GROMACS .gro file of C-alpha atoms in nm:
model
  141
    1MET     CA    1  -0.099   0.692   0.637
    2LEU     CA    2   0.136   0.782   0.354
    3VAL     CA    3   0.086   1.022   0.067
    4SER     CA    4   0.343   0.924  -0.188
    5HIS     CA    5   0.466   0.955  -0.540
    6TYR     CA    6   0.726   0.768  -0.738
    7ASP     CA    7   0.819   0.755  -1.103
    8ASP     CA    8   0.952   0.438  -1.265
    9ASP     CA    9   1.119   0.658  -1.528
   10GLU     CA   10   1.339   0.825  -1.264
   11ALA     CA   11   1.661   0.638  -1.188
   12GLY     CA   12   1.609   0.417  -0.881
   13SER     CA   13   1.235   0.505  -0.871
   14PRO     CA   14   1.271   0.698  -0.543
   15TRP     CA   15   0.961   0.747  -0.330
   16ASP     CA   16   0.864   1.101  -0.233
   17PHE     CA   17   0.628   1.096   0.063
   18VAL     CA   18   0.459   1.264   0.355
   19LEU     CA   19   0.383   1.042   0.656
   20PHE     CA   20   0.064   1.116   0.851
   21LEU     CA   21   0.030   0.990   1.208
   22ASP     CA   22  -0.284   1.016   1.418
   23GLU     CA   23  -0.287   1.332   1.627
   24ALA     CA   24  -0.456   1.132   1.908
   25ALA     CA   25  -0.127   0.946   1.966
   26ASP     CA   26   0.105   1.081   2.230
   27GLU     CA   27   0.465   1.176   2.147
   28ARG     CA   28   0.607   0.834   2.243
   29GLN     CA   29   0.348   0.653   2.027
   30ARG     CA   30   0.413   0.883   1.730
   31GLU     CA   31   0.790   0.827   1.763
   32ALA     CA   32   0.739   0.450   1.767
   33LEU     CA   33   0.506   0.458   1.464
   34GLU     CA   34   0.744   0.684   1.274
   35ALA     CA   35   1.033   0.445   1.342
   36ILE     CA   36   0.825   0.148   1.222
   37PHE     CA   37   0.692   0.314   0.905
   38LEU     CA   38   1.036   0.447   0.810
   39GLY     CA   39   1.207   0.111   0.868
   40ARG     CA   40   1.425   0.247   1.148
   41SER     CA   41   1.310  -0.029   1.384
   42GLY     CA   42   1.421  -0.302   1.144
   43GLY     CA   43   1.198  -0.604   1.088
   44THR     CA   44   0.979  -0.674   0.789
   45PRO     CA   45   0.921  -0.309   0.685
   46LEU     CA   46   1.270  -0.324   0.535
   47ARG     CA   47   1.136  -0.595   0.301
   48GLN     CA   48   0.776  -0.475   0.261
   49PHE     CA   49   0.771  -0.095   0.250
   50PRO     CA   50   0.930   0.035  -0.072
   51TRP     CA   51   0.990   0.380   0.081
   52ALA     CA   52   1.193   0.206   0.357
   53PHE     CA   53   1.414  -0.016   0.140
   54LYS     CA   54   1.442   0.196  -0.177
   55PRO     CA   55   1.579   0.545  -0.223
   56SER     CA   56   1.324   0.788  -0.078
   57ARG     CA   57   1.264   1.149   0.016
   58LEU     CA   58   1.058   1.206   0.330
   59PHE     CA   59   0.917   1.557   0.306
   60GLU     CA   60   0.751   1.568   0.646
   61VAL     CA   61   0.587   1.373   0.927
   62ARG     CA   62   0.253   1.536   1.011
   63ALA     CA   63   0.007   1.479   1.294
   64ALA     CA   64  -0.354   1.483   1.174
   65ALA     CA   65  -0.696   1.351   1.270
   66ILE     CA   66  -0.716   1.008   1.105
   67GLU     CA   67  -1.072   0.900   1.030
   68ILE     CA   68  -1.193   0.581   0.865
   69ASP     CA   69  -1.523   0.420   0.762
   70HIS     CA   70  -1.513   0.045   0.693
   71THR     CA   71  -1.847   0.020   0.508
   72PRO     CA   72  -1.790  -0.257   0.249
   73ARG     CA   73  -1.750  -0.122  -0.105
   74ARG     CA   74  -1.830   0.233   0.016
   75GLY     CA   75  -1.563   0.297   0.279
   76TRP     CA   76  -1.337   0.600   0.307
   77PHE     CA   77  -1.052   0.737   0.510
   78ARG     CA   78  -0.891   1.075   0.554
   79ALA     CA   79  -0.606   1.251   0.725
   80GLY     CA   80  -0.722   1.591   0.843
   81ARG     CA   81  -0.814   1.812   0.550
   82ASP     CA   82  -0.512   1.708   0.342
   83VAL     CA   83  -0.593   1.356   0.226
   84GLU     CA   84  -0.905   1.160   0.136
   85VAL     CA   85  -0.962   0.820  -0.024
   86ARG     CA   86  -1.321   0.724  -0.098
   87VAL     CA   87  -1.442   0.393  -0.244
   88THR     CA   88  -1.718   0.460  -0.496
   89GLY     CA   89  -1.812   0.096  -0.562
   90PRO     CA   90  -1.689  -0.247  -0.668
   91VAL     CA   91  -1.540  -0.320  -1.009
   92ALA     CA   92  -1.815  -0.489  -1.211
   93ASP     CA   93  -1.618  -0.791  -1.333
   94GLN     CA   94  -1.403  -0.926  -1.050
   95GLU     CA   95  -1.075  -1.088  -1.158
   96PRO     CA   96  -0.797  -1.223  -0.934
   97VAL     CA   97  -0.562  -0.940  -0.835
   98THR     CA   98  -0.207  -0.981  -0.709
   99CYS     CA   99   0.040  -0.724  -0.584
  100VAL     CA  100   0.341  -0.681  -0.353
  101ILE     CA  101   0.137  -0.489  -0.097
  102PRO     CA  102   0.148  -0.664   0.244
  103GLY     CA  103  -0.186  -0.831   0.315
  104HIS     CA  104  -0.285  -0.825  -0.051
  105HIS     CA  105  -0.288  -1.206  -0.059
  106GLU     CA  106  -0.609  -1.192   0.148
  107ARG     CA  107  -0.937  -1.252  -0.032
  108GLY     CA  108  -1.090  -0.916  -0.119
  109THR     CA  109  -1.273  -0.705  -0.371
  110GLU     CA  110  -1.135  -0.486  -0.648
  111VAL     CA  111  -1.297  -0.145  -0.612
  112VAL     CA  112  -1.311   0.194  -0.781
  113ALA     CA  113  -1.178   0.479  -0.567
  114ASP     CA  114  -1.130   0.855  -0.570
  115LEU     CA  115  -0.811   0.990  -0.411
  116SER     CA  116  -0.716   1.346  -0.332
  117SER     CA  117  -0.423   1.512  -0.159
  118THR     CA  118  -0.341   1.873  -0.087
  119ALA     CA  119  -0.038   1.762   0.117
  120THR     CA  120   0.217   1.979  -0.062
  121PRO     CA  121   0.440   1.905  -0.232
  122ILE     CA  122   0.241   1.592  -0.322
  123ALA     CA  123  -0.093   1.722  -0.442
  124TYR     CA  124  -0.329   1.538  -0.673
  125SER     CA  125  -0.692   1.458  -0.743
  126LEU     CA  126  -0.757   1.119  -0.903
  127ARG     CA  127  -1.102   0.982  -0.981
  128GLY     CA  128  -1.213   0.637  -1.083
  129ARG     CA  129  -0.886   0.462  -0.989
  130CYS     CA  130  -0.842   0.095  -0.913
  131GLY     CA  131  -0.825  -0.007  -0.548
  132TYR     CA  132  -0.839  -0.322  -0.340
  133GLU     CA  133  -1.051  -0.381  -0.031
  134ALA     CA  134  -0.979  -0.668   0.209
  135SER     CA  135  -0.948  -0.745   0.577
  136PHE     CA  136  -0.609  -0.646   0.707
  137ALA     CA  137  -0.398  -0.727   1.011
  138TYR     CA  138  -0.034  -0.620   1.016
  139SER     CA  139   0.245  -0.770   1.219
  140SER     CA  140   0.623  -0.771   1.186
  141ASP     CA  141   0.903  -1.012   1.275
   0.00000   0.00000   0.00000
């Protein structure tokens, strides 16, 4: 899970981010996941993950309990006590949505979500934001 921030008004739009990896993973698994998420293992992340192919500033890699609830249009996930995303419901009038996010081409539902992070230095609390819910399966070249 990533907590990130970028600003299109800043030259190069660099990504500032904190990477969270599940504390249940052993050291070898965390090292492998870190290498994948940061694009160090090559493959499609270097084309799909903006923080891997654009200028970026990794603040920290943190181990945390990763929890997730897949209840349709009411799901949530969190990383320890630092990060929470909670779907509050579907958007009333569904329109086709497109984006560069991998997997976003899958049929899904536009939802309203609340997001919060106390993962300094990237802290925020956002309510009523647009989100997208769909099935997801990731693989790389």
